[in-house]
Every structure is written in C-alpha cells, then in structure tokens.
Amino acid sequence: MDNPELLPPGFRRWFSKRGWTPHPHQLFLVDEANKGNSGLLIAPTGGGKTLAGFLPSLLELSSEGKNQNARRHIHTLYISPLKALAVDVARNLEQPISDMNLSIRTETRTGDTPPRKRLRQKQVPPDILLTTPEQVALLLADKAARQYFSELKYIILDELHALAQSKRGDLLSLGLARLRNYAPDVKLIGLSATIAWPFELGAYLVPQGENPDRTAISPVQIATTDVQPDIQILKSGERLPWSGHSARYAYLEILEHIRKHRMVLVFVNTRSQAELVFHQLWHMNEDNLPIALHHGSLDVQKRRRIERAMTDGLLRAIVCTSTLDLGIDWGDVDLVINVGAPKGASRLTQRIGRANHRIDEPSKAVLVPANRFEVLECQAAREAAAAGAQDTPRIRDGALDVLAQHVLGMACAEPFDKQQFFREVKSAYPYRNLSKQQFDQIIDFVATGGYALRSYDKFAKLRQNKEGQYRAANARIERQYRLNVGTIVEAPMMKIRLLRRSPVSKSGQVTVPLQGGAVLGEVEEWFLEQMVPGDTFLFAGEILKFEAIRENFAYVTRSRSAEPKVPSYQGGKFPLSTYLAARVRHMLATPAEWRRLPPSVASWLRIQKQKSVIPSAHEMLVETFPKAKKHYLVCYPFEGRLAHQSLGMLLTRRLERLHAYPMGFVANDYALAIWGLKDLSLMIERSDLDLGALFDEDMLGDDLDAWLAESSLMKRTFRTCAVISGLIERKYPGQEKSGRQITFSTDLIYDVLRTHQPDHILLQASWADAYGGLLDLGRVSQFLARIKGSIRHQPLERISPLAVPIMLEIGREPIYGAANEQLMKEMAAGYFAEAEGRDGTRPI
C-alpha cells in the first residue's frame, strides 16, 4: 500500500514538515482500518511502527472535531508489556497531537498511577488510554466495564511478541475476547519488530470460530530493510575467563566504548548482574562520566528520574535489564553493549534496535561474552542477526490457572451465563483448543475449590443467581481479586528504606526510631532474611549496610565495604534458544569456522580435538574420567540450564538404580557434569552401563513421575499456579503474606490434592508449566529424541579442555572480591594443566 492520499492534508503537511514520507507499511494499517479490519504490522526497529499503529485513531478522532462534552467512553486502548514503554509512547504521541493542534486527550494508567488519577480516568475517560495487561484486567473486572468500553474503536498491542507467548498474553487474550463482546466492531492493531511465527500473531488478533482446525487470521504486513546491523564481538586484550557471568575482564574496555559514544545502553540479563556491572563501572569511572542504573526492582521515582535524564541527553550510559529493551526511544542512543550472551537471536535484534533508532541507519552493537562458551553463542547470535533469523517461541495453549483468574474477574464485573462465556473464551486464540470438560472443571474449581477442597468455605468464590448465572460470592472476594490480579508471580519482596545514620548502637541496641527514609526499591524477602545487622550489599548503585527489618521494610545505611554481597532474584534468567543452540553445535563441529573466533577460544577447541574429540552437529559427546578419587560423566547437550538441571535429576536417579553411587551434578547452558564413586568408564566398557539406555526417552515415564512426586521444584511450580489462579491470595488490605506463609499453605494443599484428587485442574496446570517452564521438560523430551542413536562416548584419563568450564561450576560458593578471582585462577590453571597433560600453567 503506497497511497499518501489515504491521509488528509493536515497529516500530509505534518509528515512533510518533519522531512518524512509515510511508509507503505504505515499506510497499510490505515487502509485496513478503513475496510473495518484488524491488522498486524511487522517492521524493523525505527520503522515508525508505533506512529503507524496510532494513525487510524488519530485520523478518526481528528475528523470528529472538538467534543464539547467530556467523553464517557474510551476511543483507543494502547497496551504495552512495559510500564516504561507506555510512558515513553505517551510522551512521543503528544508531538503530532500538539503539532497538528488536535483536540485529543491521552493518559497513561499503570501500576504506578496514583489511585485518585485512576478514579478520575473512570469518571472522565481520555480519548486514548495507554496501559498494561494487568490494568486491562482490573478495568474489565469493574462493574461499569461494559459501559466504559462500549464505544471502543481501536486496541493497539505494542511489542505483541513479548505479550502473546506468556501467561500475561493468555490473560490479555481473554480480556480481548471480553472487549470484543462489549464492542463488537473494535479493530485490533498488532505491532512487533521480531517475530518468527507471524501468522500465529495474526490469529491472536481476531476471534476464532467453533472449529479449532480452521484458524482465522488478520491481514499481516511484513516490512523489510536492506540496512544490516553493525554487530561486533569485543576483541579484548585480556584472556577470556573459563566460566562465570560477570565479564569483569572487559570493564575497562566497556568504559572506553562509553567514552567514544554519545549515549550507550549496557544490557545485562539479570538484576543482580546489573548491580554488579554498574558498581564496577562506577568505581573505574575516572572521567566521572554520567552513568546510571535501571532495573525493575528500583523505586519508580528513581526509574522515572533516570528516564527523564536519558530523554534530556544528560547521561552517557545506562546499565539496564530487559526493562529498556522493548520499543523505547530514550534519547540519542548510538551504541548498545550486551554483557553476556543474548540467549536468543530475536532478543539480540530487539536490544540492538535501541541504537540509531531509525529504519535507514544500521544499529550498532558490541557483544561482550563472559566466558569461552559464550563466545560461540555470541558468534552464532551475530550470524543469526545478519541473516535476519528470528527464534521467538510459538504461542502455546492458554494456561488453565490464568483462565481461573479471568473467570473470577468476569464474575466480579457482572453475572455470566456458562455456555455463552465458554464460547467467548474459546474465541481467544490461545484457548481455541480448550475442551468443555476443562472449562467445566475450571468453573467448579473457582466456585468450590474442586472435589478435594469443596468442604472449605474459603475456596467457594462463585455463587449462582436465580437465572443460573455465576457471580462473585461477595464483596470481599471482589476486593481480594483486585488486590491479586496479574500473572507475574515474583518471590515476596521487601522495600528498602535508606536512613541517614545507623539506628543501632555499638551494644546492638536500636537507639532511634525505625521510620521514614527514602525508599530505594525492593529486594526479595529471602535474601534479606539471611542477613544479619552489619552485612553489606549492593543495591540501587550503592553499597548499603543492613540495619534491621521492621514490618515490610528493611532499613539500611550507606557503607564503604570493600566486599558487599549482590542480591540475587529467583527466575529472570533467559534460556538458551533452541535455534542458537543448534548454531553453536554446528560451529563447534566445523573447524573451518573456528578462524572467526578469538585465538584463545580457537586454541581451546583445537586442544580439545587433540586430547578428546569434537562431536558432529547431530551427536552428543559424553566424556568420562577420574579426578580426586571421584569419577565424572560430562555431557554436552547445549539445551539450556533449566533443561540440563531436570536432566541431571533424572540421570542421577537412574545411576542410583545401577549402583553407580552418584554424589551430585552441576549444569550450565551448555553442559552437564555428574560425579560419583564408581568408575563410569569401566562400567560402560563392561556393559554394566549402556549410555543409550541411560539417555532413553522412557526416563520421562516412571522416573519422571517418581522424581516429581518428591520434587521441591514441582511444589514451587504448583505454588505459582495456586497464586495466579486465586487459590492462594498473597495480598490483603494493608498487608501481604510472607514467602514462608505462602509456601506452607501451597505445599499443604499440593499434598492433599496429589493424594485425594490427582486430576485436579491446578495439578494439570502445574504439569503443563513443568513441561515448558521451570523444569523445561519439553526441551528435555526433544533432546532425548534428537540424540537417539547419536551418543558418542570418549573415555579419558583426565579432564578434557571442553569440560573445564563446567568443572569450575562444581562446589562454587558466592565468594566476593579478590578471593574469588584468586580461587578461579588457581582452579582454571590446575584444570587446564591437567587437560593438556602437563604440570605447568602456561596460558594458551
């Protein structure tokens, strides 16, 4: 579509004054909206997707003219996966509205919006509301929701790939089905830059029919560009570490890149890593370059100050997590640095798109691998980005615990007829395969708790009226729903308050009241509970001394400790994508490609080839060797840490039955090491241990059942499902359950259900989560099928070069500062000396 006449003269003049010409993909959405269609736009970063998404709304609202009476209905609903993105888009949207003098009101509504403003937005809605999936769920649970959304014309879903493939996307899809019920003519616009399965997202935008085999799909426009990103892997003068994730060897070189550029985003994969990298860069920053820290656990006011400073061009670098890697256009970023491997080709494309945020200029990025295996992964990701490859996961079937939460939310808004509601739920693409039996089980669960729990009144949350419709049982349940809505279940958090001076005397007595103090953000409860007064830790870019805990606050003062701890957070680690894993295996198996690797890494692989073997791309190498009166089995699946941890648990159970006396295992993204007391090489030679049988797919049968029956990981998975479904309520007015309270409650219920109702709908939901989530059993299943008949065993007398990184993971404790560096140097030197078959420690 390339017809600028689709835009009225005022809009064409606005484009012209800015030196722009509307792109065909922008006009595509206008044309489809004029036809009454929804549409999906996939375009490169900087291609004007967001403006394209709003054009149909702006055109329609501008044609209506100034409305003298305040609107009582939302015209356009914009939904973003990130609060920061919604705020950024709202700010950018004001530019065309102001320039063209349009009488259009826009407002944001996120978890940070004050209650008074949220109330006003219900009473006097803006024309365009920019919000998040959780706020949509809250609005839909309001008794005035039908009237509020009855004249909704457009729904814009930004960064759709980041929403659709998660439980947040499941909840949103159900909300979209309800919005289509309230406003049958509403048009949905999906926007995304990185999609591997575009037509699945096209189906997500439109209602599905009764037959799940016939999928309805919205029109899809895929825009392309000939501009290739400029992605380099850091060429460091320092030796690459064997293992670890901090990339400390590269900090001075990262600072040099910051000096040479206007504004740099330094992406890391976890909040802990963000704190550590920022702390190290700040203390090496002899030029006093303005560098900031941004992640989701910081206080919202602190994050907003950093975002304003970015927009105003006052910063030279920001160390950040995924809070800034979607669609956000903060200031004049001209370089992205990714510390650690990106774990996915699409994630890398998304992140580097923050630099030179224009479709006709190449994005510029530097990848900083933290260890030797990550060099292979970074090279594979670099080649994938150059080829335009995408590896976003497919949309899986909607989660049952999310459906339970939605059922209660809709019962809070208004009574529903069960049959009509079932048809509405089935119209959501993720729930198109939902059976009537599953739906009935969900309704029964929300209404009674299910067979095993129906005798407890606290689990009865629905009642039927005289017409047989279901409604929320009482007002208390409605309040509890609103407090606990959402699918993001983090470990219980505790707010950090900064005091000016220590409240504790030398004798250990509290001498001043514990109150007041600036809130810096929040840290997971379990981390703080392990601390004693006087311990120090890194948070919000500062070294803090723990003083005391009172109620839901941890009180701290500033410190100059040389060895602070770093808070760690459960979850949040990205899995290695199957696409990148396959590329890494191919690179490892192809010596001709080693020339593109740093000399130390290429030398490492050549020595591996001499001392052991290099497996082919379709093989899995298994090495066995003795060390320090133990015997080791190291395999290299390249399937990601979560899958390897589950595989390790299952393999050790099998080795126990074979009397191999396994003592433990350790896993990273690339390899798995198991150690025990029996000579595994000898067992294989004598046929007492058959590797084909050890890695057979039948381990996902009885072995899996037996492990999960006693696994704390399965209970943790159930805990998450119980919270999302509403079975366990974490938040109450003015208070919140502690982690111990939630764990006790859910573990008790889990045991009851496994004993008395093993087919309970929440156990089904937990099994589904285990297959694709915390345990990644789906990945394990695919791996076992892949290596069937392709296992290559190599018995060794000593450790191989390839095994050194995973061996360094064994027994690692959180040692901080120089002691950790010295320990790693000694271990690396000793292991590699043995791997080379010598006593020296000459670096390669």
PDB file of C-alpha atoms in Angstrom, residues 578-700:
ATOM      1  CA  THR A 578      16.900 -23.970  20.517  1.00  0.00           C
ATOM      2  CA  TYR A 579      17.814 -22.029  17.372  1.00  0.00           C
ATOM      3  CA  LEU A 580      21.037 -20.597  18.837  1.00  0.00           C
ATOM      4  CA  ALA A 581      21.876 -23.942  20.454  1.00  0.00           C
ATOM      5  CA  ALA A 582      21.748 -25.616  17.033  1.00  0.00           C
ATOM      6  CA  ARG A 583      24.005 -22.917  15.570  1.00  0.00           C
ATOM      7  CA  VAL A 584      26.506 -23.349  18.415  1.00  0.00           C
ATOM      8  CA  ARG A 585      26.612 -27.141  17.895  1.00  0.00           C
ATOM      9  CA  HIS A 586      27.227 -26.602  14.178  1.00  0.00           C
ATOM     10  CA  MET A 587      30.022 -24.095  14.852  1.00  0.00           C
ATOM     11  CA  LEU A 588      31.661 -26.412  17.364  1.00  0.00           C
ATOM     12  CA  ALA A 589      31.573 -29.286  14.854  1.00  0.00           C
ATOM     13  CA  THR A 590      33.023 -27.226  11.974  1.00  0.00           C
ATOM     14  CA  PRO A 591      36.758 -26.454  12.464  1.00  0.00           C
ATOM     15  CA  ALA A 592      36.735 -24.165   9.418  1.00  0.00           C
ATOM     16  CA  GLU A 593      34.533 -21.750  11.391  1.00  0.00           C
ATOM     17  CA  TRP A 594      36.963 -21.552  14.301  1.00  0.00           C
ATOM     18  CA  ARG A 595      39.019 -18.998  12.348  1.00  0.00           C
ATOM     19  CA  ARG A 596      36.374 -16.391  13.186  1.00  0.00           C
ATOM     20  CA  LEU A 597      36.828 -16.961  16.921  1.00  0.00           C
ATOM     21  CA  PRO A 598      39.321 -15.261  19.264  1.00  0.00           C
ATOM     22  CA  PRO A 599      42.723 -17.042  19.252  1.00  0.00           C
ATOM     23  CA  SER A 600      42.368 -18.323  22.832  1.00  0.00           C
ATOM     24  CA  VAL A 601      38.978 -19.902  22.063  1.00  0.00           C
ATOM     25  CA  ALA A 602      40.135 -21.426  18.756  1.00  0.00           C
ATOM     26  CA  SER A 603      43.186 -22.842  20.555  1.00  0.00           C
ATOM     27  CA  TRP A 604      40.936 -24.283  23.278  1.00  0.00           C
ATOM     28  CA  LEU A 605      38.887 -26.155  20.671  1.00  0.00           C
ATOM     29  CA  ARG A 606      41.971 -27.403  18.812  1.00  0.00           C
ATOM     30  CA  ILE A 607      43.411 -28.853  22.018  1.00  0.00           C
ATOM     31  CA  GLN A 608      40.018 -30.456  22.725  1.00  0.00           C
ATOM     32  CA  LYS A 609      40.236 -32.139  19.329  1.00  0.00           C
ATOM     33  CA  GLN A 610      43.722 -33.436  20.192  1.00  0.00           C
ATOM     34  CA  LYS A 611      43.020 -34.611  23.719  1.00  0.00           C
ATOM     35  CA  SER A 612      39.445 -35.868  23.305  1.00  0.00           C
ATOM     36  CA  VAL A 613      37.033 -35.460  20.367  1.00  0.00           C
ATOM     37  CA  ILE A 614      34.827 -32.798  18.798  1.00  0.00           C
ATOM     38  CA  PRO A 615      31.309 -34.176  18.271  1.00  0.00           C
ATOM     39  CA  SER A 616      29.470 -33.701  14.989  1.00  0.00           C
ATOM     40  CA  ALA A 617      26.477 -31.362  14.954  1.00  0.00           C
ATOM     41  CA  HIS A 618      23.994 -34.237  15.346  1.00  0.00           C
ATOM     42  CA  GLU A 619      25.957 -36.108  18.039  1.00  0.00           C
ATOM     43  CA  MET A 620      26.126 -35.653  21.795  1.00  0.00           C
ATOM     44  CA  LEU A 621      29.543 -36.136  23.320  1.00  0.00           C
ATOM     45  CA  VAL A 622      29.799 -37.959  26.664  1.00  0.00           C
ATOM     46  CA  GLU A 623      33.191 -37.896  28.398  1.00  0.00           C
ATOM     47  CA  THR A 624      34.073 -39.974  31.457  1.00  0.00           C
ATOM     48  CA  PHE A 625      37.236 -39.521  33.528  1.00  0.00           C
ATOM     49  CA  PRO A 626      38.561 -39.799  37.109  1.00  0.00           C
ATOM     50  CA  LYS A 627      39.643 -36.908  39.305  1.00  0.00           C
ATOM     51  CA  ALA A 628      40.445 -36.633  43.015  1.00  0.00           C
ATOM     52  CA  LYS A 629      39.071 -40.080  43.926  1.00  0.00           C
ATOM     53  CA  LYS A 630      35.786 -39.400  42.133  1.00  0.00           C
ATOM     54  CA  HIS A 631      34.562 -40.332  38.697  1.00  0.00           C
ATOM     55  CA  TYR A 632      32.907 -37.881  36.340  1.00  0.00           C
ATOM     56  CA  LEU A 633      30.464 -38.052  33.442  1.00  0.00           C
ATOM     57  CA  VAL A 634      30.290 -34.838  31.407  1.00  0.00           C
ATOM     58  CA  CYS A 635      27.862 -34.483  28.501  1.00  0.00           C
ATOM     59  CA  TYR A 636      27.209 -31.533  26.190  1.00  0.00           C
ATOM     60  CA  PRO A 637      23.517 -31.271  25.233  1.00  0.00           C
ATOM     61  CA  PHE A 638      23.512 -27.454  24.636  1.00  0.00           C
ATOM     62  CA  GLU A 639      19.854 -27.280  25.681  1.00  0.00           C
ATOM     63  CA  GLY A 640      19.970 -24.589  28.379  1.00  0.00           C
ATOM     64  CA  ARG A 641      20.400 -24.611  32.152  1.00  0.00           C
ATOM     65  CA  LEU A 642      16.782 -25.459  33.073  1.00  0.00           C
ATOM     66  CA  ALA A 643      16.627 -28.494  30.796  1.00  0.00           C
ATOM     67  CA  HIS A 644      20.059 -29.638  31.987  1.00  0.00           C
ATOM     68  CA  GLN A 645      19.035 -29.375  35.652  1.00  0.00           C
ATOM     69  CA  SER A 646      15.973 -31.556  35.038  1.00  0.00           C
ATOM     70  CA  LEU A 647      18.093 -33.970  33.005  1.00  0.00           C
ATOM     71  CA  GLY A 648      20.638 -34.137  35.828  1.00  0.00           C
ATOM     72  CA  MET A 649      17.960 -35.040  38.380  1.00  0.00           C
ATOM     73  CA  LEU A 650      16.591 -37.816  36.157  1.00  0.00           C
ATOM     74  CA  LEU A 651      20.030 -39.223  35.246  1.00  0.00           C
ATOM     75  CA  THR A 652      21.201 -39.382  38.873  1.00  0.00           C
ATOM     76  CA  ARG A 653      18.093 -41.402  39.771  1.00  0.00           C
ATOM     77  CA  ARG A 654      18.906 -43.878  37.008  1.00  0.00           C
ATOM     78  CA  LEU A 655      22.565 -44.073  38.043  1.00  0.00           C
ATOM     79  CA  GLU A 656      21.482 -44.804  41.623  1.00  0.00           C
ATOM     80  CA  ARG A 657      19.490 -47.807  40.412  1.00  0.00           C
ATOM     81  CA  LEU A 658      22.582 -49.007  38.515  1.00  0.00           C
ATOM     82  CA  HIS A 659      24.653 -48.748  41.736  1.00  0.00           C
ATOM     83  CA  ALA A 660      26.957 -46.117  40.230  1.00  0.00           C
ATOM     84  CA  TYR A 661      26.643 -44.161  43.506  1.00  0.00           C
ATOM     85  CA  PRO A 662      26.243 -40.671  42.055  1.00  0.00           C
ATOM     86  CA  MET A 663      27.041 -37.886  44.519  1.00  0.00           C
ATOM     87  CA  GLY A 664      25.802 -34.813  42.683  1.00  0.00           C
ATOM     88  CA  PHE A 665      25.620 -32.877  39.468  1.00  0.00           C
ATOM     89  CA  VAL A 666      26.025 -29.347  38.125  1.00  0.00           C
ATOM     90  CA  ALA A 667      24.650 -27.753  34.969  1.00  0.00           C
ATOM     91  CA  ASN A 668      25.110 -24.660  32.840  1.00  0.00           C
ATOM     92  CA  ASP A 669      23.614 -23.656  29.495  1.00  0.00           C
ATOM     93  CA  TYR A 670      25.969 -25.885  27.535  1.00  0.00           C
ATOM     94  CA  ALA A 671      26.942 -28.930  29.595  1.00  0.00           C
ATOM     95  CA  LEU A 672      26.052 -31.230  32.474  1.00  0.00           C
ATOM     96  CA  ALA A 673      28.530 -32.910  34.847  1.00  0.00           C
ATOM     97  CA  ILE A 674      27.665 -35.794  37.202  1.00  0.00           C
ATOM     98  CA  TRP A 675      30.136 -37.213  39.684  1.00  0.00           C
ATOM     99  CA  GLY A 676      30.136 -40.334  41.839  1.00  0.00           C
ATOM    100  CA  LEU A 677      32.190 -43.052  43.465  1.00  0.00           C
ATOM    101  CA  LYS A 678      32.129 -45.758  40.785  1.00  0.00           C
ATOM    102  CA  ASP A 679      34.352 -45.886  37.694  1.00  0.00           C
ATOM    103  CA  LEU A 680      31.878 -44.952  34.959  1.00  0.00           C
ATOM    104  CA  SER A 681      34.346 -45.610  32.119  1.00  0.00           C
ATOM    105  CA  LEU A 682      34.796 -49.165  33.401  1.00  0.00           C
ATOM    106  CA  MET A 683      31.046 -49.671  33.813  1.00  0.00           C
ATOM    107  CA  ILE A 684      30.496 -48.654  30.181  1.00  0.00           C
ATOM    108  CA  GLU A 685      33.355 -50.881  28.988  1.00  0.00           C
ATOM    109  CA  ARG A 686      31.901 -53.876  30.826  1.00  0.00           C
ATOM    110  CA  SER A 687      28.379 -53.074  29.537  1.00  0.00           C
ATOM    111  CA  ASP A 688      27.182 -52.502  33.083  1.00  0.00           C
ATOM    112  CA  LEU A 689      26.157 -49.048  31.898  1.00  0.00           C
ATOM    113  CA  ASP A 690      24.514 -48.576  28.490  1.00  0.00           C
ATOM    114  CA  LEU A 691      24.524 -44.893  27.527  1.00  0.00           C
ATOM    115  CA  GLY A 692      21.730 -45.432  25.006  1.00  0.00           C
ATOM    116  CA  ALA A 693      19.534 -46.872  27.754  1.00  0.00           C
ATOM    117  CA  LEU A 694      20.672 -44.228  30.251  1.00  0.00           C
ATOM    118  CA  PHE A 695      19.524 -41.437  27.900  1.00  0.00           C
ATOM    119  CA  ASP A 696      16.437 -43.260  26.630  1.00  0.00           C
ATOM    120  CA  GLU A 697      13.185 -41.329  26.272  1.00  0.00           C
ATOM    121  CA  ASP A 698      11.498 -43.631  28.770  1.00  0.00           C
ATOM    122  CA  MET A 699      13.128 -41.627  31.574  1.00  0.00           C
ATOM    123  CA  LEU A 700      10.178 -39.244  31.089  1.00  0.00           C
TER     124      LEU A 700
END
